[in-house]
Amino acid sequence: MALATMVFFSCKNDKKTSDNPFFSDYDTPFKVPPFDKIDTTHFMPAFIEGMKQQNEEIDKIINNSDSPTFDNTVLPFDKSGLTLTKVSYVFFNLTESTTNEQIQAIERKVSPMLSNHNDEIFMNAKLFERIKAVYEKRNDMKLDDQQIRVVEKYYRDFERLGANLPKDKQDSLKKINEELSTLTTKFGENLLAENKNFQMVVDKKEDLDGLPQSSIDAAAETAKAKKLEGKWVFTIDKPSLIPFLQYAKNRDLREKLYRGYFMKGDNGNANDNNDVIAKIAKLRVKKAKLLGYESYAAYVIDDNMAKTPEKVNEFLAKLWEPSLAMAKNELVEMQKLIDKEGGKFKLQPWDWWYYAEKVRKAKYDLDENEMKPYFSLDNVKNGIFHVSGKLYGITFEKLTNLPVYFSDVETYEVKEADGKHLGIVYFDFHPRDSKRGGAWCGGFESAGWRDGKKVDPIVSIVCNFTKASGDTPALLTWDEVETLFHEFGHGLHSLFTEGKYNRTAGNVPRDYVELPSQFMESYASEPEVLKIYAKHYKTGEVIPDKLIEKIQNSSKFNQGFTMTELLAAAILDMDYHNLTDPRDLNIKEFEKQAMEKIGLIPEILPRYRSTYFSHIWGGGYAAGYYVYLWAEVLVADAYEAFKQSGDIFNKDLATKFRKHCLEESGNGEGMDQYRKFRGQDPAIEPLLKRRGLK
Ligand SMILES: [Zn+2]
C-alpha cells in the first residue's frame, strides 16, 4: 500500500523536480529556506525523494564489502537523509504555525509513511549487524571520545527499538506497538469527544456575578456560535474554566463546571477511557518485559538523567512532604476566610481557585492591568536581547532581506562578541487561525557539520501573544513575558550547540530539555533586569519599585497548591509505570489508592486525573511527567550559583554554563555536563526556596 502511494506521487509530480527548492542548496542569505519559492506541491515529491535517497545511502552502507568501521558505517548513517531532513524542517514547522487543508492532507498521508520508513531502518538486520560490529570493537578502533559516544548511542537506539531480539519476539513487539498506537489514538478521540460534549449554559444574569467582563463576553460568543443567543455558554477548556472557578460567586455552578472537567473520560459512556488506559498500562508492562526491563518506567528512565525509577520516586517524595504541608496551610487560611464571611461549609475542590484569588488580592494587591503597560512586546524583546548580551556577549541585528513564511514574521541575525555570525532567529509572535495554541521553539536548521563545513543554526520561536490594537502596541501579560524568556532559552541552546555528529549535537535527554529554557526564564523577574526592559510604553518611565516588589512577593503565592497537584500527577504517572506484572487494573481503584497512599487531601485533585492524563497516555511523557520539576532543580541550583557570586551576570559562570550546558550539552550524559559547569551535584534546597517551600 505504502509503496503504491509513493509511486503514484512520484510519477504525478515528476515534472516539478527541476524547480523543487528542496532538491538543491538554498540560494538565499544564510541559507534560510526560500519561502517565497516553496509551494505546497513541492512537499510530497521531496519527502518521497528524501526517503529514497536515505534508503540508497543505507543500501550503500550495508553492501560495502569492507568490514564495518566508524567511517564506513556509523558516520554515513549519521549523515544520511539530508533531503528528508530539509523538507521535514520546513513542513513540520508550517503544520504547526501556518497550516491549511492541503498541508493537513499531506500530513495525514506522510506521517505513517515516515513512521514506516523509520521502522524499516531500525529493524534492518544487516544495518544493525554492522553497527553492532563497530560497537563491539569500539574501544580497539582508535576512536575519539565523541565517536565512541555516537557508536554507543546508535547501538542503544537499535537495541531499545528491539533490533537485538529474536524474530518471534520482534513480531510480538511489533504487534504490541500496533495495539498501543491504536489505543493511544482512541484515548485522544474519547477525550476530544468528552470535551465537545460538555457545556454549561447560563441563562440568568445573576449567575454571572463576580466574573470579569472578558469572561462574560467570551461565554456570550460561545453561546452565539451554538445558536443559544442571549445566553452564556461555559466549557471545560482552560480559558473558559479557570476564570469561572476564580471569580464566579455561584458556588453550585462552580461545582458543576469543575465536575464536567474532572470527570472527563470517566462517565461510563461511549467515550469512557477507563478500559483504554487499563489496556495501555498492561501492554506497556509487556513491552518493557520483552525488551528486558523490570517495568515500563525502568525502560523509559534508563535513557534519562535520572537513570532509574527509584531515583525519580525518591526525588518526588522529597518534594511531596513540604508541598503538602504548605497546601494545608493555604487551606487553613482560606477556610478562615470562608468562616469569617459566614459561609457554613467546608472548602471543596471547586472552591480553591475562588478563595485563593481572594487571598491573593488581599495579600498582594496585584492587578495584571497595572503591569501590562510596562511590558510592550518590543521592550520585552529588548529585555531578552539585553540578558543574552550581558551573559554571553552576543548581539542581535534585525534583518529585512530574508524570505519569511508569513508577513509579520521577524528575523534577526545573531553575532558573537567579535562580530562572527552565530545564527538566525525567526520570531512569529501573534495568533492566527492557521496556528496551533501555545508557544514553542523550533528551527529550520540545526548547528552541526556537513561535508567538513560548519552548518549554522536557524532557530524559530513561535508564540500566541496579545496583538497590538489601535494606537496601543502589543502589551504582554506577565505569563507571556515569562514565556518569551523561556522559549528564547531553548533558542539559545540551539544557537550555541556545537558538535560534529547529528546523533549527539544538542541531543539531550527528556529531563534535561527544560534546563536552558527555565534558566533563562529566571532572569525575567530579577529587579535589576526589570529596570532595564520594563518601561512604560507611553512615558518611558521605568517600572516602579513598588510594582517590582508585588511581582516578586506574589511569585510564591498558592505554591503549595500548584506543587501538590503537579506532584500528585507525577506520582500517579510513576505508579502506573512502576508496575512489574501485566495485570488487569481497575483504574478508579488504582488512582484512589495511589492518592490515599501519599495522603493527598480531598480538597486537591491531581493536576490530571487518570482518564484525561494526555501527557502519559497520549503524548510522550509516560513515566516522564516528573521532568519539569527535575529540570527546575537544576535551574534553581544553577541560578543560585550566579546569585551566590553576587552577580547574576557573572562572566566566568556564564562562560562555563554556555560551554558545558549549552554548547556541549550532548557531548556527555546530562548530569556529567551539569557537574562540569557547577563543580558539584545540584542541591534541591534552591528549588524549595524558590517555590517558597523552605
Ligand atoms: Zn520549554
XYZ file of C-alpha atoms and ligand atoms in Angstrom:
695
model
C 0.000 0.000 0.000
C 2.589 2.496 1.059
C 4.696 1.671 -1.947
C 1.798 2.163 -4.342
C 1.102 5.577 -2.859
C 4.706 6.581 -3.205
C 4.898 5.550 -6.864
C 1.713 7.453 -7.548
C 3.053 10.622 -6.018
C 6.469 10.446 -7.545
C 5.004 9.964 -11.043
C 2.431 12.665 -10.687
C 4.886 15.286 -9.587
C 7.903 14.339 -11.630
C 7.784 17.487 -13.695
C 8.155 19.549 -10.514
C 11.572 18.084 -9.744
C 13.541 20.664 -11.652
C 12.193 23.675 -9.772
C 11.734 21.999 -6.383
C 13.786 24.118 -3.913
C 14.356 21.092 -1.659
C 16.447 19.411 -4.340
C 19.274 21.915 -4.401
C 21.250 24.057 -1.970
C 19.191 27.007 -0.766
C 20.280 30.051 -2.743
C 19.407 32.603 -0.017
C 21.270 34.724 2.519
C 22.449 32.467 5.390
C 20.889 29.514 3.520
C 17.474 30.069 5.066
C 14.569 28.244 3.376
C 13.425 30.142 0.264
C 9.847 30.527 1.497
C 8.990 32.747 -1.471
C 9.790 29.847 -3.816
C 8.383 26.962 -1.796
C 4.997 25.755 -2.948
C 2.753 23.165 -1.279
C 3.207 20.889 -4.305
C 6.925 20.647 -3.561
C 6.496 18.782 -0.261
C 5.344 15.310 -1.239
C 7.892 14.800 -4.046
C 10.621 15.996 -1.688
C 9.510 13.590 1.058
C 9.445 10.684 -1.418
C 12.784 11.564 -2.915
C 14.217 12.153 0.577
C 13.212 8.677 1.767
C 14.507 7.146 -1.454
C 17.852 8.885 -1.080
C 18.203 7.752 2.504
C 17.369 4.168 1.570
C 20.052 4.291 -1.118
C 22.536 5.650 1.389
C 21.720 2.807 3.769
C 21.968 0.224 0.974
C 25.405 1.557 0.206
C 26.423 1.095 3.844
C 25.174 -2.489 4.103
C 26.503 -3.542 0.681
C 30.014 -2.417 1.498
C 32.246 -5.489 1.392
C 34.854 -3.961 3.722
C 34.494 -4.847 7.368
C 32.447 -2.306 9.342
C 34.250 0.772 10.681
C 33.163 4.097 12.111
C 33.911 5.828 8.823
C 32.181 3.381 6.505
C 29.139 2.634 8.665
C 28.349 4.915 11.615
C 29.393 8.202 10.039
C 27.482 7.799 6.747
C 24.449 6.615 8.742
C 24.700 9.703 10.965
C 24.825 11.972 7.926
C 22.143 10.165 5.902
C 18.786 11.626 4.921
C 19.724 15.233 4.179
C 16.881 15.967 1.767
C 14.402 14.318 4.103
C 15.648 16.460 6.990
C 15.455 19.621 4.898
C 11.870 19.145 3.803
C 10.831 17.939 7.271
C 12.157 21.096 8.927
C 10.076 23.342 6.729
C 6.999 21.152 6.503
C 6.595 20.368 10.196
C 7.135 23.987 11.139
C 4.351 25.000 8.811
C 1.935 22.309 10.021
C 2.122 23.990 13.425
C 2.271 27.643 12.508
C 0.542 28.206 9.137
C -1.368 25.129 8.193
C -4.180 24.735 5.659
C -6.266 21.923 4.207
C -3.643 20.974 1.635
C -0.898 20.792 4.255
C -3.132 18.779 6.585
C -3.898 16.320 3.800
C -0.194 15.866 3.105
C 0.449 15.414 6.815
C -2.139 12.640 7.153
C -0.561 10.860 4.208
C 3.102 11.371 5.001
C 3.109 10.686 8.772
C 2.515 6.917 8.549
C 4.940 6.760 5.613
C 7.655 8.394 7.694
C 6.977 6.193 10.702
C 7.210 3.144 8.450
C 10.420 4.458 6.905
C 11.899 4.815 10.365
C 10.850 1.308 11.434
C 12.409 -0.175 8.315
C 15.720 1.478 9.174
C 15.831 0.433 12.818
C 14.652 -3.103 12.094
C 17.134 -3.504 9.233
C 19.055 -6.567 10.398
C 22.018 -6.031 8.070
C 22.449 -2.430 9.129
C 22.227 -3.396 12.789
C 24.786 -6.137 12.256
C 27.314 -3.584 11.003
C 26.535 -1.066 13.759
C 26.858 -3.847 16.318
C 30.205 -4.927 14.865
C 31.587 -1.420 15.318
C 30.025 -1.200 18.780
C 31.717 -4.397 19.925
C 35.147 -3.248 18.758
C 34.669 0.413 19.626
C 37.467 0.530 22.179
C 40.025 -1.001 19.849
C 39.350 1.151 16.818
C 41.296 4.266 17.790
C 38.102 6.291 18.013
C 37.942 9.528 19.978
C 35.540 10.012 22.905
C 32.819 11.589 20.824
C 32.969 8.873 18.188
C 32.652 6.210 20.870
C 29.688 8.063 22.324
C 27.976 8.231 18.923
C 28.503 4.495 18.381
C 27.098 3.696 21.817
C 24.086 5.965 21.311
C 23.174 4.379 17.983
C 23.676 0.891 19.314
C 21.302 1.688 22.150
C 18.744 3.210 19.787
C 18.624 0.000 17.792
C 18.520 -2.123 20.905
C 15.756 -0.072 22.517
C 13.655 -0.433 19.401
C 14.023 -4.212 19.523
C 16.752 -4.834 16.930
C 18.534 -7.286 19.238
C 15.523 -9.535 19.841
C 14.923 -12.900 18.159
C 12.447 -12.871 15.293
C 9.441 -14.172 17.274
C 9.895 -11.533 19.975
C 10.305 -8.830 17.339
C 6.980 -9.900 15.908
C 5.327 -9.716 19.337
C 6.836 -6.280 19.865
C 5.547 -5.016 16.531
C 2.099 -6.293 17.455
C 2.200 -4.572 20.849
C 3.340 -1.324 19.215
C 0.489 -1.541 16.772
C -2.081 -2.139 19.531
C -0.605 0.659 21.606
C -0.837 3.147 18.768
C -4.493 2.236 18.187
C -5.305 2.584 21.905
C -3.433 5.862 22.193
C -5.393 7.279 19.278
C -8.622 6.023 20.873
C -7.716 7.709 24.166
C -7.323 11.059 22.382
C -10.514 10.674 20.376
C -12.521 9.898 23.517
C -11.136 12.955 25.227
C -11.894 15.205 22.298
C -15.482 13.940 22.259
C -15.840 14.448 26.021
C -14.552 18.000 25.709
C -17.000 18.746 22.965
C -19.969 17.131 24.701
C -19.800 19.142 27.887
C -21.176 22.652 28.110
C -22.732 24.668 30.888
C -25.476 27.021 29.743
C -26.227 30.008 31.965
C -29.431 31.934 31.283
C -29.731 34.117 34.380
C -27.589 37.214 34.509
C -27.121 36.986 38.277
C -25.351 33.667 37.812
C -22.523 35.605 36.169
C -21.887 37.625 39.330
C -18.210 38.186 40.009
C -16.972 37.281 36.532
C -14.727 39.704 34.621
C -16.291 41.249 31.505
C -13.847 39.455 29.179
C -15.045 36.110 30.506
C -18.735 37.066 30.132
C -18.154 38.285 26.568
C -16.381 35.063 25.613
C -19.244 32.977 27.057
C -21.798 35.049 25.125
C -19.836 34.490 21.934
C -19.682 30.736 22.525
C -23.451 30.765 23.080
C -23.967 32.653 19.841
C -21.848 30.143 17.923
C -24.031 27.376 19.392
C -27.209 29.196 18.403
C -28.095 29.966 22.031
C -28.229 33.694 21.612
C -28.929 35.732 24.741
C -27.425 33.018 26.953
C -23.885 32.266 28.120
C -22.051 29.018 27.496
C -19.044 27.899 29.537
C -16.851 24.991 28.535
C -14.165 22.920 30.220
C -11.393 24.429 28.090
C -8.980 26.227 30.393
C -9.604 29.823 29.134
C -13.309 29.345 29.941
C -12.961 27.139 33.034
C -10.268 28.912 35.053
C -11.768 32.443 35.205
C -15.108 30.887 36.160
C -13.515 28.976 39.036
C -11.596 32.083 40.077
C -14.391 34.621 40.015
C -17.926 33.161 39.794
C -19.831 33.751 43.036
C -22.324 30.972 42.322
C -20.858 28.015 44.162
C -23.157 25.371 42.645
C -22.221 26.401 39.133
C -18.528 26.320 40.023
C -19.050 22.744 41.166
C -20.998 21.843 38.040
C -18.317 23.185 35.713
C -15.405 21.694 37.629
C -17.142 18.305 37.759
C -17.515 18.484 33.992
C -13.751 18.893 33.873
C -12.509 16.349 36.379
C -14.912 13.611 35.278
C -13.675 13.729 31.685
C -13.368 10.225 30.258
C -14.813 8.749 33.454
C -18.537 8.995 32.789
C -19.289 5.380 31.899
C -20.454 6.400 28.427
C -19.159 5.563 24.942
C -16.168 7.855 25.489
C -15.056 6.305 28.756
C -11.279 5.926 28.981
C -11.001 3.555 31.974
C -10.775 0.454 29.857
C -8.453 2.045 27.287
C -5.973 3.086 29.972
C -6.042 -0.307 31.683
C -5.111 -1.925 28.374
C -2.334 0.586 27.651
C -0.827 0.119 31.113
C -0.877 -3.661 30.731
C 0.649 -3.634 27.226
C 3.419 -1.309 28.369
C 4.469 -3.737 31.077
C 4.560 -6.493 28.453
C 6.626 -4.334 26.129
C 9.131 -3.464 28.843
C 9.479 -7.137 29.796
C 10.092 -8.112 26.160
C 12.899 -5.575 25.988
C 14.412 -6.895 29.194
C 13.241 -4.261 31.665
C 11.532 -4.724 35.002
C 8.878 -2.058 34.322
C 7.930 0.500 31.691
C 9.321 3.257 33.900
C 12.648 1.430 34.022
C 12.632 1.257 30.199
C 11.870 4.954 29.753
C 14.031 6.404 32.517
C 17.062 4.296 31.600
C 17.559 6.850 28.829
C 17.103 9.907 31.079
C 19.333 11.739 33.537
C 17.543 10.152 36.467
C 18.512 6.681 35.151
C 16.235 4.677 37.470
C 12.613 4.900 38.647
C 13.876 4.647 42.234
C 15.758 7.900 41.783
C 12.631 9.618 40.455
C 10.418 8.222 43.212
C 12.876 9.396 45.810
C 13.055 12.843 44.212
C 9.280 13.255 44.122
C 8.950 12.031 47.711
C 11.416 14.687 48.854
C 9.263 17.458 47.393
C 5.973 15.944 48.458
C 6.112 16.470 52.216
C 6.902 20.222 52.244
C 4.489 20.884 49.352
C 1.596 19.136 51.044
C 2.339 20.892 54.330
C 2.236 24.246 52.566
C -1.005 23.395 50.755
C -2.549 22.512 54.116
C -1.571 25.945 55.431
C -3.123 27.598 52.395
C -6.274 25.619 53.058
C -6.447 26.810 56.666
C -6.096 30.404 55.518
C -8.921 30.059 53.000
C -11.198 28.225 55.434
C -10.759 31.116 57.862
C -11.921 33.478 55.146
C -14.987 31.325 54.446
C -15.865 31.224 58.139
C -15.337 34.957 58.512
C -17.726 35.587 55.623
C -20.293 33.399 57.381
C -20.159 30.605 54.803
C -21.199 27.481 56.680
C -19.343 24.955 54.563
C -16.021 23.183 54.276
C -13.898 24.207 51.310
C -14.240 21.812 48.361
C -12.021 21.363 45.241
C -14.236 23.739 43.195
C -13.774 26.456 45.821
C -9.983 26.501 45.779
C -9.450 28.970 42.888
C -12.158 31.312 44.129
C -10.799 31.725 47.646
C -7.175 31.650 46.536
C -7.965 34.631 44.320
C -9.470 36.479 47.290
C -6.394 35.778 49.389
C -4.150 36.945 46.539
C -5.919 40.287 46.257
C -5.924 40.864 49.972
C -2.301 39.871 50.445
C -0.516 41.199 47.385
C -2.874 43.710 45.812
C -1.507 42.781 42.386
C -3.548 43.574 39.284
C -2.447 42.394 35.840
C -3.670 45.594 34.196
C -1.352 47.625 36.370
C 1.658 45.727 34.996
C 0.889 45.456 31.282
C 1.877 48.984 30.160
C 5.459 48.183 31.176
C 5.617 45.074 29.045
C 5.296 46.111 25.436
C 6.484 43.354 23.127
C 9.391 45.445 21.859
C 10.572 46.197 25.374
C 10.402 42.547 26.425
C 12.268 41.538 23.273
C 14.936 44.080 24.171
C 14.991 42.504 27.616
C 15.904 39.054 26.276
C 18.497 40.571 23.934
C 19.977 42.515 26.824
C 20.189 39.490 29.140
C 21.700 37.298 26.371
C 24.196 40.022 25.541
C 25.267 40.522 29.129
C 25.649 36.805 29.779
C 27.260 35.689 26.535
C 28.363 38.822 24.706
C 26.158 38.156 21.680
C 24.415 40.863 19.627
C 21.225 40.994 17.566
C 20.548 42.764 14.326
C 17.153 42.951 12.671
C 17.118 41.764 9.047
C 14.676 42.738 6.350
C 16.011 40.807 3.372
C 15.083 37.231 4.343
C 12.104 35.369 2.905
C 9.502 34.584 5.610
C 6.561 32.160 5.690
C 4.103 34.737 6.987
C 4.097 38.509 6.587
C 4.524 39.556 10.218
C 7.365 37.135 10.993
C 10.539 38.975 12.095
C 14.111 37.814 11.512
C 17.321 38.601 13.365
C 20.969 37.797 12.830
C 22.802 36.778 15.993
C 26.516 37.532 16.204
C 29.284 36.680 18.612
C 31.011 39.473 20.548
C 33.739 39.562 17.878
C 31.167 40.007 15.105
C 31.289 36.425 13.868
C 27.993 35.059 12.545
C 26.290 32.711 15.029
C 22.855 32.044 13.602
C 19.451 33.338 12.561
C 16.294 33.672 14.669
C 12.743 33.840 13.303
C 10.107 35.333 15.626
C 6.446 34.632 14.945
C 4.589 36.349 17.785
C 0.853 36.541 17.238
C -2.065 34.136 16.925
C -3.929 33.355 13.717
C -6.434 30.697 12.701
C -3.797 28.566 10.989
C -1.560 28.360 14.069
C -1.918 25.951 16.974
C -2.095 27.300 20.535
C 0.816 27.626 22.949
C 4.406 28.714 22.405
C 7.388 26.728 21.225
C 10.896 26.887 19.847
C 11.779 25.017 16.678
C 14.036 25.709 13.752
C 14.883 25.313 10.099
C 18.468 24.121 10.520
C 20.478 22.613 13.357
C 24.039 23.560 14.161
C 26.473 20.908 13.045
C 28.921 19.826 10.389
C 28.316 18.694 6.821
C 30.998 17.653 4.316
C 33.675 19.148 6.539
C 31.941 22.514 6.761
C 30.203 24.100 9.734
C 26.429 24.485 9.435
C 24.911 27.484 11.228
C 21.651 27.145 13.156
C 18.365 28.731 12.099
C 16.015 28.968 15.073
C 12.313 29.712 15.094
C 10.289 30.971 18.053
C 6.534 30.812 17.721
C 4.071 32.309 20.222
C 0.440 33.316 20.556
C 0.821 36.681 22.256
C -1.592 39.581 22.600
C -1.658 41.733 19.468
C -1.341 45.482 19.093
C -4.671 47.301 18.800
C -5.205 50.819 17.509
C -2.520 53.092 18.941
C -1.623 50.620 21.680
C 1.346 48.375 20.955
C 1.234 44.693 21.873
C 1.261 44.684 25.690
C 2.150 41.327 27.208
C 0.718 39.673 30.290
C 3.221 38.533 32.916
C 2.721 34.957 31.773
C 3.610 35.978 28.204
C 6.725 37.807 29.386
C 7.965 34.684 31.143
C 7.056 32.577 28.111
C 9.202 34.690 25.792
C 12.192 34.393 28.131
C 11.530 30.650 28.374
C 11.330 29.979 24.631
C 14.344 32.149 23.988
C 16.271 29.975 26.446
C 15.529 26.988 24.185
C 16.620 29.206 21.289
C 19.983 29.956 22.891
C 20.528 26.241 23.430
C 20.062 25.677 19.668
C 22.169 28.699 18.697
C 25.128 27.690 20.858
C 25.058 23.962 20.125
C 28.301 22.541 18.799
C 29.229 19.045 17.758
C 30.324 17.085 14.737
C 27.688 14.374 14.818
C 23.951 14.671 14.382
C 23.235 11.953 16.929
C 24.855 13.826 19.798
C 24.999 17.563 18.960
C 22.479 19.235 21.261
C 20.710 15.918 21.696
C 19.793 15.787 25.388
C 17.559 13.532 27.488
C 13.947 14.491 28.131
C 14.635 15.524 31.718
C 17.358 17.969 30.572
C 15.400 19.816 27.870
C 13.815 22.383 30.176
C 17.092 23.401 31.825
C 18.182 26.025 29.238
C 14.653 27.427 28.966
C 13.801 27.688 32.639
C 17.258 29.070 33.350
C 16.633 31.997 31.001
C 13.152 32.438 32.471
C 14.726 33.056 35.882
C 16.005 36.433 34.663
C 12.597 37.874 33.703
C 11.580 38.848 37.237
C 15.002 39.927 38.502
C 14.623 43.568 39.699
C 17.899 44.585 38.066
C 16.676 43.155 34.739
C 13.129 44.503 35.037
C 14.526 48.001 35.459
C 16.214 47.692 32.098
C 13.397 46.381 29.935
C 10.148 47.143 31.767
C 9.419 50.712 30.742
C 6.032 52.338 30.340
C 5.130 52.286 26.642
C 3.787 55.847 26.735
C 6.056 57.693 29.120
C 9.187 55.549 29.092
C 9.013 55.550 32.894
C 10.928 52.661 34.475
C 8.742 50.162 36.336
C 8.292 51.434 39.943
C 9.921 49.556 42.818
C 6.548 49.005 44.445
C 5.300 47.060 41.451
C 8.500 45.032 41.266
C 8.027 44.169 44.915
C 4.460 42.994 44.297
C 5.577 40.809 41.385
C 8.296 39.254 43.493
C 6.125 38.677 46.536
C 3.246 37.134 44.660
C 5.546 34.664 42.918
C 5.287 32.407 45.977
C 1.528 32.707 46.162
C -0.502 29.451 46.131
C 2.656 27.400 45.524
C 1.566 24.711 47.977
C -1.443 24.003 45.790
C 0.476 24.253 42.498
C 3.227 21.931 43.677
C 0.841 19.469 45.299
C -1.379 18.987 42.248
C 1.691 18.746 39.985
C 3.424 16.211 42.232
C 0.259 14.164 42.702
C 0.039 13.769 38.913
C 3.742 12.932 38.618
C 3.426 10.301 41.350
C 0.319 8.816 39.764
C 2.243 8.562 36.467
C 5.113 6.775 38.187
C 2.748 4.384 39.992
C 1.205 3.237 36.717
C 4.562 2.760 35.045
C 6.318 1.165 38.015
C 4.061 -1.884 37.679
C 6.093 -5.020 37.146
C 3.376 -7.536 36.278
C 0.933 -7.173 33.390
C -2.391 -7.295 35.217
C -5.910 -6.019 34.672
C -6.302 -2.775 36.563
C -9.382 -1.176 37.986
C -8.411 2.406 37.159
C -10.742 4.127 39.638
C -9.466 1.931 42.474
C -5.848 2.291 41.397
C -5.997 6.077 41.339
C -7.837 6.223 44.651
C -5.296 4.004 46.387
C -2.324 5.799 44.865
C -3.572 9.142 46.189
C -4.535 7.730 49.596
C -1.084 6.244 49.934
C 0.562 9.683 49.703
C -2.098 11.371 51.833
C -3.404 13.803 49.216
C -6.059 15.985 50.832
C -9.553 15.737 49.285
C -9.623 19.488 48.580
C -6.992 18.997 45.858
C -7.131 16.659 42.861
C -4.064 15.602 40.889
C -3.466 18.110 38.080
C -4.614 15.387 35.695
C -6.772 12.506 36.806
C -6.083 9.198 35.023
C -8.832 9.343 32.420
C -7.641 12.667 30.945
C -3.908 12.463 31.619
C -2.911 13.026 27.990
C 0.775 13.522 28.735
C 1.161 9.905 29.771
C -1.470 8.054 27.710
C -1.488 10.130 24.562
C 1.749 12.120 24.499
C 5.366 11.254 25.055
C 5.524 11.787 28.819
C 4.816 8.283 30.127
C 6.983 7.900 33.233
C 8.078 11.402 32.358
C 5.718 13.915 33.892
C 8.383 14.465 36.522
C 10.784 16.103 34.040
C 9.520 19.654 34.559
C 10.357 19.563 38.240
C 13.565 17.644 37.668
C 14.898 20.329 35.337
C 13.725 23.006 37.737
C 16.032 21.615 40.427
C 18.998 22.074 38.084
C 17.793 25.537 37.094
C 17.307 26.749 40.654
C 20.685 25.315 41.627
C 22.418 26.888 38.601
C 20.824 30.257 39.232
C 21.811 30.014 42.876
C 25.447 29.796 41.757
C 25.084 33.156 39.987
C 23.301 34.715 42.956
C 25.886 33.484 45.429
C 28.618 35.052 43.325
C 26.900 38.399 43.897
C 26.456 38.971 40.160
C 23.612 37.408 38.188
C 25.658 38.108 35.042
C 28.899 36.598 36.407
C 31.058 36.256 33.275
C 33.001 33.288 34.498
C 29.915 31.271 35.363
C 28.111 32.333 32.186
C 31.041 31.139 30.082
C 31.039 27.799 31.880
C 27.268 27.432 31.611
C 27.390 28.195 27.902
C 30.218 25.726 27.253
C 29.118 22.723 29.307
C 25.331 23.056 29.477
C 24.532 24.635 26.101
C 27.334 24.180 23.533
C 28.368 20.693 24.577
C 25.090 19.571 26.136
C 25.005 16.392 24.047
C 28.678 15.521 24.441
C 28.197 13.662 27.697
C 25.472 12.429 29.983
C 23.252 15.283 31.194
C 24.294 15.123 34.825
C 28.001 14.990 33.889
C 27.600 18.113 31.762
C 25.875 19.840 34.642
C 28.608 18.853 37.090
C 31.252 20.231 34.737
C 29.540 23.594 34.999
C 28.720 23.522 38.693
C 31.615 21.519 40.071
C 29.178 19.589 42.259
C 25.834 17.810 42.221
C 22.728 20.006 42.143
C 21.080 20.564 45.517
C 17.331 20.537 45.984
C 17.286 23.424 48.512
C 17.333 26.265 45.952
C 14.163 24.873 44.355
C 12.444 24.594 47.733
C 13.418 28.186 48.441
C 12.282 29.448 45.047
C 8.916 27.730 45.424
C 8.560 29.118 48.923
C 8.650 25.638 50.460
C 11.529 26.416 52.759
Zn 10.140 24.587 27.313
